[in-house]
């Protein structure tokens, strides 16, 4: 058996049996906790989930079925093995339906126990390896915090690598939600200024009266209430980088002052008479075309020429071929962690709805959609009903196939169960909750053959 940092909990009110199982499992190198009733186990599980839970069905207080239900609700990936001295076929099937991996009956045969534990540990290791591989793929799929392998994003990464070391102004164009701030941070982190601050200023977030004070700061007594001097954001970023987001919203008089800073490397605080030397790199971001704004008279031509040394345009999410599901999976994992959920993926009707949507809000909108889906999902998948109404205006159109009758749904389910159990009819009958003769008649009607 492979020795891995697997955490196992054994729950059994027969203390000798619990201690014996702990000794056997510890001998294989696993970390094992034992509990003699369900409440103390659940208290521990809430703080730190286990990879495998081995539980007796009959316990004081909460029983084995209650443990299975709570474990699967809190941490769907935890595997469960049921051990009972009161086994009936019905109770075992009920436990498996509720999410248990398998069951054993008391008295436990050591060889049977070892074989079953080996199987369930193999399944856990495959899941851990898959999670690790997914994380590595996500890491390689991106670039310094950005995610995407489309040719459009690869082109953006190449431009970032070229402009980052040059220490010149850069204009970043892109619709809202395309990731302009992420690009600015990537440029800063790859630049010679990486060890100094990056300051982001939303030029549309301040009134014309406040923006001068925020950018340039003030001296003591500059205005009523200025009881002490204050550095502005530009001065705070000395030797670092300043991102001026929504720069087209900057008032005209502030554009003049910013131009002076770029030309002379100096600024004056409000109420100040002494120039202050600063060394900053300016990155400007806008969801509008600055050249068009110059032509319209909304942006100073001389400032535009100062900023427009290098330019970079970000693609819409809809134009990024193949990036949708990389991003969706990334946000799924992010909000699983944030909301303590275990959503595995997207149902077919949700996938179709997400693929058809146009995303006017781009990546930011997709992130909000997935956050909502994870928050609302009541199963282990996100369904179309968990998505915003804009995505599912025509629920029938986004279904994977036309609506089916109950008989068709039953036939599909029988085929799925038979496939899942490798065609073993007796096991399939137990899972479906029907007799073997009933299942045989349904199989014959479906024409599936032996």
CSV table of C-alpha atoms in Angstrom, one decimal:
chain,number,residue,atom,x,y,z
A,1,UNK,CA,0.0,0.0,0.0
A,2,UNK,CA,1.3,3.4,-1.0
A,3,UNK,CA,2.4,5.5,2.0
A,4,UNK,CA,1.0,9.0,1.6
A,5,UNK,CA,-0.1,11.8,3.9
A,6,UNK,CA,-3.7,10.5,4.0
A,7,UNK,CA,-5.8,11.5,7.0
A,8,UNK,CA,-8.2,8.8,8.2
A,9,UNK,CA,-10.9,8.9,10.9
A,10,UNK,CA,-12.2,5.7,12.5
A,11,UNK,CA,-15.5,6.0,14.4
A,12,UNK,CA,-16.6,3.0,16.5
A,13,UNK,CA,-18.2,2.8,19.9
A,14,UNK,CA,-16.4,-0.5,20.5
A,15,UNK,CA,-13.1,0.9,21.7
A,16,UNK,CA,-11.0,-2.3,21.2
A,17,UNK,CA,-12.2,-2.5,17.6
A,18,UNK,CA,-11.4,1.2,16.9
A,19,UNK,CA,-7.9,0.9,18.5
A,20,UNK,CA,-7.2,-2.3,16.5
A,21,UNK,CA,-8.1,-0.6,13.2
A,22,UNK,CA,-6.0,2.5,14.1
A,23,UNK,CA,-3.0,0.2,14.7
A,24,UNK,CA,-3.5,-1.6,11.4
A,25,UNK,CA,-3.8,1.6,9.4
A,26,UNK,CA,-1.0,3.4,11.2
A,27,UNK,CA,1.2,0.5,10.2
A,28,UNK,CA,0.8,1.5,6.6
A,29,UNK,CA,2.0,5.0,7.4
A,30,UNK,CA,-1.4,6.8,7.5
A,31,UNK,CA,-2.4,9.4,10.1
A,32,UNK,CA,-5.3,8.0,12.0
A,33,UNK,CA,-7.7,9.5,14.6
A,34,UNK,CA,-10.2,7.4,16.5
A,35,UNK,CA,-13.6,8.5,17.9
A,36,UNK,CA,-16.1,6.6,20.0
A,37,UNK,CA,-19.2,8.6,19.0
A,38,UNK,CA,-20.2,10.8,16.1
A,39,UNK,CA,-20.5,14.3,17.7
A,40,UNK,CA,-16.8,14.6,18.6
A,41,UNK,CA,-15.8,13.3,15.1
A,42,UNK,CA,-18.0,16.0,13.4
A,43,UNK,CA,-16.5,18.7,15.6
A,44,UNK,CA,-13.0,17.7,14.4
A,45,UNK,CA,-14.2,17.3,10.8
A,46,UNK,CA,-15.5,20.8,10.7
A,47,UNK,CA,-12.1,22.2,11.5
A,48,UNK,CA,-10.1,19.8,9.3
A,49,UNK,CA,-11.7,17.3,6.8
A,50,UNK,CA,-10.4,13.8,6.5
A,51,UNK,CA,-9.6,12.0,3.3
A,52,UNK,CA,-11.2,8.7,4.5
A,53,UNK,CA,-13.8,8.1,7.2
A,54,UNK,CA,-14.4,4.5,8.5
A,55,UNK,CA,-17.6,4.5,10.5
A,56,UNK,CA,-19.8,2.0,12.4
A,57,UNK,CA,-23.5,2.2,11.5
A,58,UNK,CA,-24.8,1.9,15.0
A,59,UNK,CA,-23.4,4.7,17.3
A,60,UNK,CA,-24.6,6.5,20.3
A,61,UNK,CA,-26.2,9.8,19.3
A,62,UNK,CA,-25.8,10.5,15.6
A,63,UNK,CA,-25.6,7.2,13.6
A,64,UNK,CA,-23.6,6.1,10.6
A,65,UNK,CA,-26.2,7.4,8.1
A,66,UNK,CA,-26.1,10.8,9.8
A,67,UNK,CA,-22.3,10.9,9.6
A,68,UNK,CA,-22.4,10.0,5.9
A,69,UNK,CA,-24.9,12.8,5.1
A,70,UNK,CA,-23.0,15.5,7.0
A,71,UNK,CA,-19.6,14.5,5.7
A,72,UNK,CA,-20.8,14.5,2.1
A,73,UNK,CA,-22.6,17.8,2.5
A,74,UNK,CA,-19.5,19.5,4.0
A,75,UNK,CA,-16.7,17.8,2.0
A,76,UNK,CA,-18.0,15.8,-1.0
A,77,UNK,CA,-14.6,14.3,-1.9
A,78,UNK,CA,-14.1,12.5,1.5
A,79,UNK,CA,-14.5,8.8,1.0
A,80,UNK,CA,-16.5,6.7,3.5
A,81,UNK,CA,-16.3,3.0,4.4
A,82,UNK,CA,-19.2,1.6,6.5
A,83,UNK,CA,-18.5,-1.2,9.0
A,84,UNK,CA,-21.5,-2.8,10.8
A,85,UNK,CA,-22.4,-5.8,12.8
A,86,UNK,CA,-26.1,-5.2,11.9
A,87,UNK,CA,-25.7,-5.4,8.2
A,88,UNK,CA,-28.6,-6.0,5.9
A,89,UNK,CA,-28.5,-5.6,2.2
A,90,UNK,CA,-31.0,-2.7,2.4
A,91,UNK,CA,-28.8,-0.7,4.9
A,92,UNK,CA,-25.7,-1.3,2.9
A,93,UNK,CA,-27.4,-0.1,-0.3
A,94,UNK,CA,-28.8,2.9,1.6
A,95,UNK,CA,-25.3,3.8,2.8
A,96,UNK,CA,-23.8,3.5,-0.8
A,97,UNK,CA,-26.6,5.6,-2.2
A,98,UNK,CA,-25.8,8.3,0.4
A,99,UNK,CA,-22.2,8.4,-0.8
A,100,UNK,CA,-20.3,5.6,1.0
A,101,UNK,CA,-17.6,3.9,-1.0
A,102,UNK,CA,-18.4,0.4,0.3
A,103,UNK,CA,-19.2,-1.6,3.4
A,104,UNK,CA,-17.8,-4.4,5.6
A,105,UNK,CA,-19.5,-6.6,8.1
A,106,UNK,CA,-18.3,-7.5,11.6
A,107,UNK,CA,-16.3,-9.5,12.6
A,108,UNK,CA,-13.8,-7.9,10.2
A,109,UNK,CA,-11.6,-10.1,8.2
A,110,UNK,CA,-8.2,-8.5,8.0
A,111,UNK,CA,-7.4,-9.5,4.4
A,112,UNK,CA,-10.8,-8.2,3.2
A,113,UNK,CA,-10.3,-5.0,5.2
A,114,UNK,CA,-6.8,-4.4,3.7
A,115,UNK,CA,-8.0,-5.1,0.2
A,116,UNK,CA,-10.9,-2.6,0.5
A,117,UNK,CA,-8.8,0.1,2.1
A,118,UNK,CA,-6.2,-0.4,-0.7
A,119,UNK,CA,-9.0,0.3,-3.3
A,120,UNK,CA,-10.3,3.4,-1.6
A,121,UNK,CA,-6.8,4.8,-1.0
A,122,UNK,CA,-6.0,4.3,-4.7
A,123,UNK,CA,-9.2,6.3,-5.5
A,124,UNK,CA,-8.1,9.1,-3.1
A,125,UNK,CA,-4.6,9.2,-4.6
A,126,UNK,CA,-6.0,9.5,-8.1
A,127,UNK,CA,-8.2,12.4,-7.0
A,128,UNK,CA,-5.2,14.1,-5.3
A,129,UNK,CA,-3.0,13.6,-8.4
A,130,UNK,CA,-5.8,15.0,-10.6
A,131,UNK,CA,-6.2,18.1,-8.4
A,132,UNK,CA,-2.4,18.6,-8.4
A,133,UNK,CA,-2.2,18.2,-12.2
A,134,UNK,CA,-5.1,20.7,-12.6
A,135,UNK,CA,-3.4,23.2,-10.4
A,136,UNK,CA,-0.2,22.9,-12.4
A,137,UNK,CA,-2.1,23.2,-15.6
A,138,UNK,CA,-3.8,26.4,-14.3
A,139,UNK,CA,-0.4,27.7,-13.3
A,140,UNK,CA,1.0,27.1,-16.7
A,141,UNK,CA,-2.1,28.3,-18.5
A,142,UNK,CA,-1.5,31.8,-17.3
A,143,UNK,CA,1.1,34.5,-17.1
A,144,UNK,CA,1.9,36.3,-13.9
A,145,UNK,CA,-1.6,36.2,-12.5
A,146,UNK,CA,-3.5,36.2,-15.9
A,147,UNK,CA,-5.1,33.1,-17.2
A,148,UNK,CA,-5.4,32.1,-20.9
A,149,UNK,CA,-3.8,30.1,-23.6
A,150,UNK,CA,-5.6,31.7,-26.6
A,151,UNK,CA,-3.4,33.2,-29.4
A,152,UNK,CA,-4.8,36.6,-28.5
A,153,UNK,CA,-3.6,36.3,-24.9
A,154,UNK,CA,-0.2,34.8,-25.9
A,155,UNK,CA,0.3,37.9,-28.0
A,156,UNK,CA,-0.5,40.1,-25.0
A,157,UNK,CA,2.0,38.1,-22.9
A,158,UNK,CA,4.7,38.7,-25.5
A,159,UNK,CA,4.1,42.5,-25.5
A,160,UNK,CA,4.2,42.6,-21.7
A,161,UNK,CA,7.6,40.9,-21.7
A,162,UNK,CA,8.9,43.4,-24.3
A,163,UNK,CA,7.6,46.6,-22.6
A,164,UNK,CA,8.1,45.7,-18.9
A,165,UNK,CA,11.9,46.3,-18.8
A,166,UNK,CA,11.8,49.5,-20.9
A,167,UNK,CA,10.7,51.9,-18.1
A,168,UNK,CA,8.5,54.0,-20.5
A,169,UNK,CA,4.8,55.0,-20.3
A,170,UNK,CA,2.4,52.4,-21.6
A,171,UNK,CA,-1.3,52.9,-22.6
A,172,UNK,CA,-3.5,49.8,-21.9
A,173,UNK,CA,-6.7,49.7,-24.0
A,174,UNK,CA,-9.5,47.3,-23.3
A,175,UNK,CA,-13.2,47.1,-22.5
A,176,UNK,CA,-14.3,47.0,-18.8
A,177,UNK,CA,-13.5,43.7,-17.2
A,178,UNK,CA,-10.8,42.6,-19.6
A,179,UNK,CA,-8.0,42.8,-17.0
A,180,UNK,CA,-6.2,46.1,-17.5
A,181,UNK,CA,-5.1,46.3,-13.9
A,182,UNK,CA,-3.7,42.8,-14.0
A,183,UNK,CA,-1.7,43.7,-17.1
A,184,UNK,CA,-0.4,46.8,-15.2
A,185,UNK,CA,0.6,44.7,-12.2
A,186,UNK,CA,2.4,42.2,-14.5
A,187,UNK,CA,4.3,45.0,-16.2
A,188,UNK,CA,5.4,46.4,-12.8
A,189,UNK,CA,6.4,43.0,-11.4
A,190,UNK,CA,8.6,42.3,-14.5
A,191,UNK,CA,10.2,45.8,-14.5
A,192,UNK,CA,13.3,47.1,-12.7
A,193,UNK,CA,10.9,48.9,-10.3
A,194,UNK,CA,9.4,45.6,-9.0
A,195,UNK,CA,10.7,46.1,-5.4
A,196,UNK,CA,9.0,49.5,-5.1
A,197,UNK,CA,5.3,50.3,-4.8
A,198,UNK,CA,2.7,50.2,-7.5
A,199,UNK,CA,-0.2,52.7,-6.9
A,200,UNK,CA,-3.5,52.4,-8.7
A,201,UNK,CA,-5.6,55.6,-9.1
A,202,UNK,CA,-9.2,55.5,-10.6
A,203,UNK,CA,-9.4,58.9,-12.2
A,204,UNK,CA,-13.2,58.6,-12.4
A,205,UNK,CA,-13.5,57.8,-8.7
A,206,UNK,CA,-12.8,61.4,-7.5
A,207,UNK,CA,-14.6,64.7,-7.9
A,208,UNK,CA,-12.6,67.4,-9.7
A,209,UNK,CA,-12.0,69.1,-6.3
A,210,UNK,CA,-10.6,66.0,-4.6
A,211,UNK,CA,-8.5,64.5,-7.4
A,212,UNK,CA,-5.7,67.2,-7.1
A,213,UNK,CA,-5.4,66.5,-3.4
A,214,UNK,CA,-5.4,62.8,-3.9
A,215,UNK,CA,-2.7,62.9,-6.6
A,216,UNK,CA,-0.5,65.7,-5.4
A,217,UNK,CA,-1.1,65.9,-1.6
A,218,UNK,CA,-1.1,69.1,0.4
A,219,UNK,CA,0.9,71.1,2.8
A,220,UNK,CA,-0.1,72.0,6.3
A,221,UNK,CA,-2.6,74.9,6.3
A,222,UNK,CA,-3.3,74.6,2.5
A,223,UNK,CA,-7.0,74.7,3.2
A,224,UNK,CA,-9.4,74.5,6.2
A,225,UNK,CA,-8.9,71.2,8.0
A,226,UNK,CA,-5.4,70.6,6.6
A,227,UNK,CA,-3.8,70.3,10.0
A,228,UNK,CA,-0.7,68.5,8.7
A,229,UNK,CA,1.1,67.9,5.5
A,230,UNK,CA,0.0,64.8,3.4
A,231,UNK,CA,1.7,63.0,0.6
A,232,UNK,CA,-0.3,62.5,-2.6
A,233,UNK,CA,-0.5,59.1,-4.4
A,234,UNK,CA,2.1,60.2,-7.0
A,235,UNK,CA,4.6,61.0,-4.3
A,236,UNK,CA,3.8,57.8,-2.4
A,237,UNK,CA,4.8,55.8,-5.5
A,238,UNK,CA,8.2,57.4,-5.8
A,239,UNK,CA,10.7,55.0,-7.5
A,240,UNK,CA,7.7,52.8,-8.4
A,241,UNK,CA,4.8,52.7,-10.8
A,242,UNK,CA,1.5,54.6,-11.0
A,243,UNK,CA,-1.5,53.1,-12.9
A,244,UNK,CA,-3.9,55.9,-13.9
A,245,UNK,CA,-7.1,53.9,-14.6
A,246,UNK,CA,-9.9,55.5,-16.6
A,247,UNK,CA,-7.5,58.3,-17.5
A,248,UNK,CA,-10.0,59.9,-20.0
A,249,UNK,CA,-12.0,60.9,-16.9
A,250,UNK,CA,-9.2,63.1,-15.6
A,251,UNK,CA,-10.2,66.8,-15.6
A,252,UNK,CA,-8.3,69.0,-18.1
A,253,UNK,CA,-6.5,71.1,-15.5
A,254,UNK,CA,-5.2,67.9,-13.9
A,255,UNK,CA,-4.0,66.7,-17.3
A,256,UNK,CA,-1.8,69.8,-17.5
A,257,UNK,CA,-0.3,69.1,-14.0
A,258,UNK,CA,0.3,65.5,-14.9
A,259,UNK,CA,2.1,66.5,-18.1
A,260,UNK,CA,4.4,68.8,-16.0
A,261,UNK,CA,5.2,65.8,-13.8
A,262,UNK,CA,6.1,63.7,-16.8
A,263,UNK,CA,8.2,66.5,-18.4
A,264,UNK,CA,10.1,67.7,-15.3
A,265,UNK,CA,10.0,64.8,-12.8
A,266,UNK,CA,8.6,67.2,-10.2
A,267,UNK,CA,5.3,68.1,-8.5
A,268,UNK,CA,4.0,70.7,-6.1
A,269,UNK,CA,1.7,69.7,-3.2
A,270,UNK,CA,-1.5,71.9,-2.8
A,271,UNK,CA,-0.4,75.0,-1.0
A,272,UNK,CA,3.3,74.2,-1.6
A,273,UNK,CA,5.9,76.4,-3.1
A,274,UNK,CA,8.8,73.9,-3.1
A,275,UNK,CA,9.0,71.4,-5.9
A,276,UNK,CA,9.3,67.8,-4.9
A,277,UNK,CA,11.4,65.5,-7.1
A,278,UNK,CA,9.7,62.2,-7.9
A,279,UNK,CA,10.7,59.3,-10.2
A,280,UNK,CA,7.7,57.3,-11.3
A,281,UNK,CA,6.6,55.2,-14.3
A,282,UNK,CA,3.1,56.0,-15.6
A,283,UNK,CA,0.8,53.3,-17.0
A,284,UNK,CA,-2.5,54.6,-18.3
A,285,UNK,CA,-5.6,52.5,-18.8
A,286,UNK,CA,-8.8,53.3,-20.6
A,287,UNK,CA,-11.8,51.6,-22.0
A,288,UNK,CA,-11.9,54.3,-24.7
A,289,UNK,CA,-9.6,54.9,-27.6
A,290,UNK,CA,-7.4,57.8,-26.5
A,291,UNK,CA,-6.6,58.9,-30.0
A,292,UNK,CA,-10.4,59.3,-30.7
A,293,UNK,CA,-10.8,61.2,-27.4
A,294,UNK,CA,-8.0,63.6,-28.6
A,295,UNK,CA,-9.9,64.2,-31.8
A,296,UNK,CA,-13.1,64.9,-29.9
A,297,UNK,CA,-11.2,67.5,-27.7
A,298,UNK,CA,-11.7,65.4,-24.5
A,299,UNK,CA,-8.0,64.6,-24.0
A,300,UNK,CA,-4.9,66.8,-24.4
A,301,UNK,CA,-2.9,66.0,-27.5
A,302,UNK,CA,0.5,66.8,-25.8
A,303,UNK,CA,-0.3,64.5,-22.9
A,304,UNK,CA,-1.4,61.8,-25.3
A,305,UNK,CA,1.9,62.0,-27.1
A,306,UNK,CA,3.8,61.8,-23.8
A,307,UNK,CA,1.9,58.6,-22.8
A,308,UNK,CA,1.7,56.9,-26.1
A,309,UNK,CA,5.2,55.5,-26.2
A,310,UNK,CA,3.9,52.0,-26.1
A,311,UNK,CA,0.3,50.8,-26.4
A,312,UNK,CA,-1.3,47.4,-25.6
A,313,UNK,CA,-4.9,46.3,-26.4
A,314,UNK,CA,-6.7,43.6,-24.5
A,315,UNK,CA,-9.2,41.3,-26.3
A,316,UNK,CA,-12.8,40.8,-25.3
A,317,UNK,CA,-13.5,37.5,-23.5
A,318,UNK,CA,-15.7,36.4,-26.4
A,319,UNK,CA,-12.7,36.8,-28.8
A,320,UNK,CA,-10.4,34.7,-26.7
A,321,UNK,CA,-10.6,31.3,-28.3
A,322,UNK,CA,-10.6,28.4,-25.8
A,323,UNK,CA,-10.1,30.6,-22.6
A,324,UNK,CA,-13.6,30.5,-21.3
A,325,UNK,CA,-13.4,27.1,-19.6
A,326,UNK,CA,-9.8,27.7,-18.2
A,327,UNK,CA,-11.2,30.9,-16.6
A,328,UNK,CA,-14.4,29.2,-15.5
A,329,UNK,CA,-12.6,26.3,-13.8
A,330,UNK,CA,-10.2,28.8,-12.1
A,331,UNK,CA,-13.1,30.8,-10.7
A,332,UNK,CA,-14.9,27.6,-9.7
A,333,UNK,CA,-11.9,26.5,-7.5
A,334,UNK,CA,-11.5,30.1,-6.2
A,335,UNK,CA,-15.1,30.3,-4.9
A,336,UNK,CA,-15.2,26.7,-3.8
A,337,UNK,CA,-12.4,27.7,-1.4
A,338,UNK,CA,-14.0,31.1,-0.5
A,339,UNK,CA,-17.5,29.6,0.2
A,340,UNK,CA,-16.3,26.2,1.6
A,341,UNK,CA,-18.1,24.3,-1.2
A,342,UNK,CA,-17.1,21.2,-3.2
A,343,UNK,CA,-18.7,21.9,-6.6
A,344,UNK,CA,-17.1,19.6,-9.2
A,345,UNK,CA,-18.1,21.3,-12.4
A,346,UNK,CA,-20.9,22.4,-14.7
A,347,UNK,CA,-24.0,20.5,-15.9
A,348,UNK,CA,-24.5,20.3,-19.6
A,349,UNK,CA,-27.3,22.9,-19.7
A,350,UNK,CA,-25.1,25.4,-17.7
A,351,UNK,CA,-22.2,24.8,-20.1
A,352,UNK,CA,-24.4,25.5,-23.1
A,353,UNK,CA,-25.7,28.7,-21.5
A,354,UNK,CA,-22.2,29.9,-20.6
A,355,UNK,CA,-20.9,29.1,-24.1
A,356,UNK,CA,-23.7,31.0,-25.8
A,357,UNK,CA,-23.5,34.2,-23.7
A,358,UNK,CA,-21.7,37.3,-25.1
A,359,UNK,CA,-20.1,38.6,-21.8
A,360,UNK,CA,-20.4,42.4,-22.2
A,361,UNK,CA,-18.6,42.6,-18.8
A,362,UNK,CA,-15.9,40.3,-20.0
A,363,UNK,CA,-13.7,38.3,-17.5
A,364,UNK,CA,-15.0,40.3,-14.5
A,365,UNK,CA,-18.6,39.4,-15.4
A,366,UNK,CA,-17.7,35.7,-15.8
A,367,UNK,CA,-16.1,35.8,-12.4
A,368,UNK,CA,-19.3,37.2,-10.9
A,369,UNK,CA,-21.4,34.6,-12.7
A,370,UNK,CA,-19.4,31.7,-11.4
A,371,UNK,CA,-19.4,33.2,-7.8
A,372,UNK,CA,-23.2,33.3,-8.0
A,373,UNK,CA,-23.3,29.8,-9.4
A,374,UNK,CA,-21.1,28.3,-6.6
A,375,UNK,CA,-23.1,30.2,-3.9
A,376,UNK,CA,-26.5,28.9,-5.2
A,377,UNK,CA,-25.6,25.4,-6.3
A,378,UNK,CA,-27.2,22.7,-4.1
A,379,UNK,CA,-25.7,19.7,-5.8
A,380,UNK,CA,-22.1,18.9,-6.9
A,381,UNK,CA,-22.6,20.7,-10.2
A,382,UNK,CA,-23.7,24.1,-11.3
A,383,UNK,CA,-26.9,24.0,-13.3
A,384,UNK,CA,-28.5,26.6,-15.6
A,385,UNK,CA,-31.0,27.4,-12.9
A,386,UNK,CA,-28.0,28.6,-10.7
A,387,UNK,CA,-27.0,31.2,-13.4
A,388,UNK,CA,-28.4,34.7,-13.9
A,389,UNK,CA,-31.6,35.0,-15.8
A,390,UNK,CA,-29.9,36.7,-18.8
A,391,UNK,CA,-28.1,33.5,-19.5
A,392,UNK,CA,-31.2,31.3,-19.4
A,393,UNK,CA,-34.0,33.3,-21.0
A,394,UNK,CA,-34.8,30.2,-23.1
A,395,UNK,CA,-34.4,27.2,-20.8
A,396,UNK,CA,-35.4,24.6,-23.4
A,397,UNK,CA,-32.8,26.0,-25.9
A,398,UNK,CA,-29.9,25.5,-23.5
A,399,UNK,CA,-30.8,22.0,-22.5
A,400,UNK,CA,-28.4,19.3,-23.8
A,401,UNK,CA,-31.3,17.6,-25.6
A,402,UNK,CA,-35.1,18.0,-26.1
A,403,UNK,CA,-37.2,17.3,-23.0
A,404,UNK,CA,-37.7,13.6,-22.4
A,405,UNK,CA,-40.5,11.5,-21.0
A,406,UNK,CA,-40.2,9.7,-17.6
A,407,UNK,CA,-39.8,6.4,-19.4
A,408,UNK,CA,-36.9,7.8,-21.5
A,409,UNK,CA,-35.3,9.2,-18.4
A,410,UNK,CA,-35.6,5.9,-16.6
A,411,UNK,CA,-34.1,4.0,-19.5
A,412,UNK,CA,-31.1,6.5,-19.7
A,413,UNK,CA,-30.6,6.0,-15.9
A,414,UNK,CA,-30.6,2.2,-16.2
A,415,UNK,CA,-28.0,2.4,-18.9
A,416,UNK,CA,-25.8,4.8,-16.9
A,417,UNK,CA,-25.9,2.5,-13.8
A,418,UNK,CA,-25.2,-0.6,-15.8
A,419,UNK,CA,-22.2,1.1,-17.4
A,420,UNK,CA,-21.0,2.4,-14.0
A,421,UNK,CA,-21.0,-1.1,-12.4
A,422,UNK,CA,-19.4,-2.8,-15.4
A,423,UNK,CA,-22.6,-4.6,-16.5
A,424,UNK,CA,-23.0,-6.5,-13.2
A,425,UNK,CA,-26.8,-6.9,-13.1
A,426,UNK,CA,-27.0,-7.9,-9.5
A,427,UNK,CA,-25.1,-4.9,-8.3
A,428,UNK,CA,-27.0,-2.6,-10.7
A,429,UNK,CA,-30.3,-3.9,-9.3
A,430,UNK,CA,-29.1,-3.1,-5.8
A,431,UNK,CA,-28.1,0.5,-6.8
A,432,UNK,CA,-31.4,1.0,-8.6
A,433,UNK,CA,-33.5,-0.4,-5.8
A,434,UNK,CA,-35.3,-3.0,-7.9
A,435,UNK,CA,-35.3,-6.8,-8.0
A,436,UNK,CA,-33.1,-8.7,-10.4
A,437,UNK,CA,-36.2,-10.0,-12.3
A,438,UNK,CA,-37.5,-6.4,-12.7
A,439,UNK,CA,-34.1,-5.2,-14.0
A,440,UNK,CA,-33.9,-8.2,-16.4
A,441,UNK,CA,-37.3,-7.4,-17.9
A,442,UNK,CA,-36.3,-3.7,-18.4
A,443,UNK,CA,-33.0,-4.7,-20.0
A,444,UNK,CA,-34.8,-7.1,-22.3
A,445,UNK,CA,-37.2,-4.3,-23.2
A,446,UNK,CA,-34.2,-2.0,-24.0
A,447,UNK,CA,-32.7,-4.7,-26.2
A,448,UNK,CA,-29.3,-4.5,-24.5
A,449,UNK,CA,-28.6,-8.2,-24.7
A,450,UNK,CA,-26.2,-10.1,-22.3
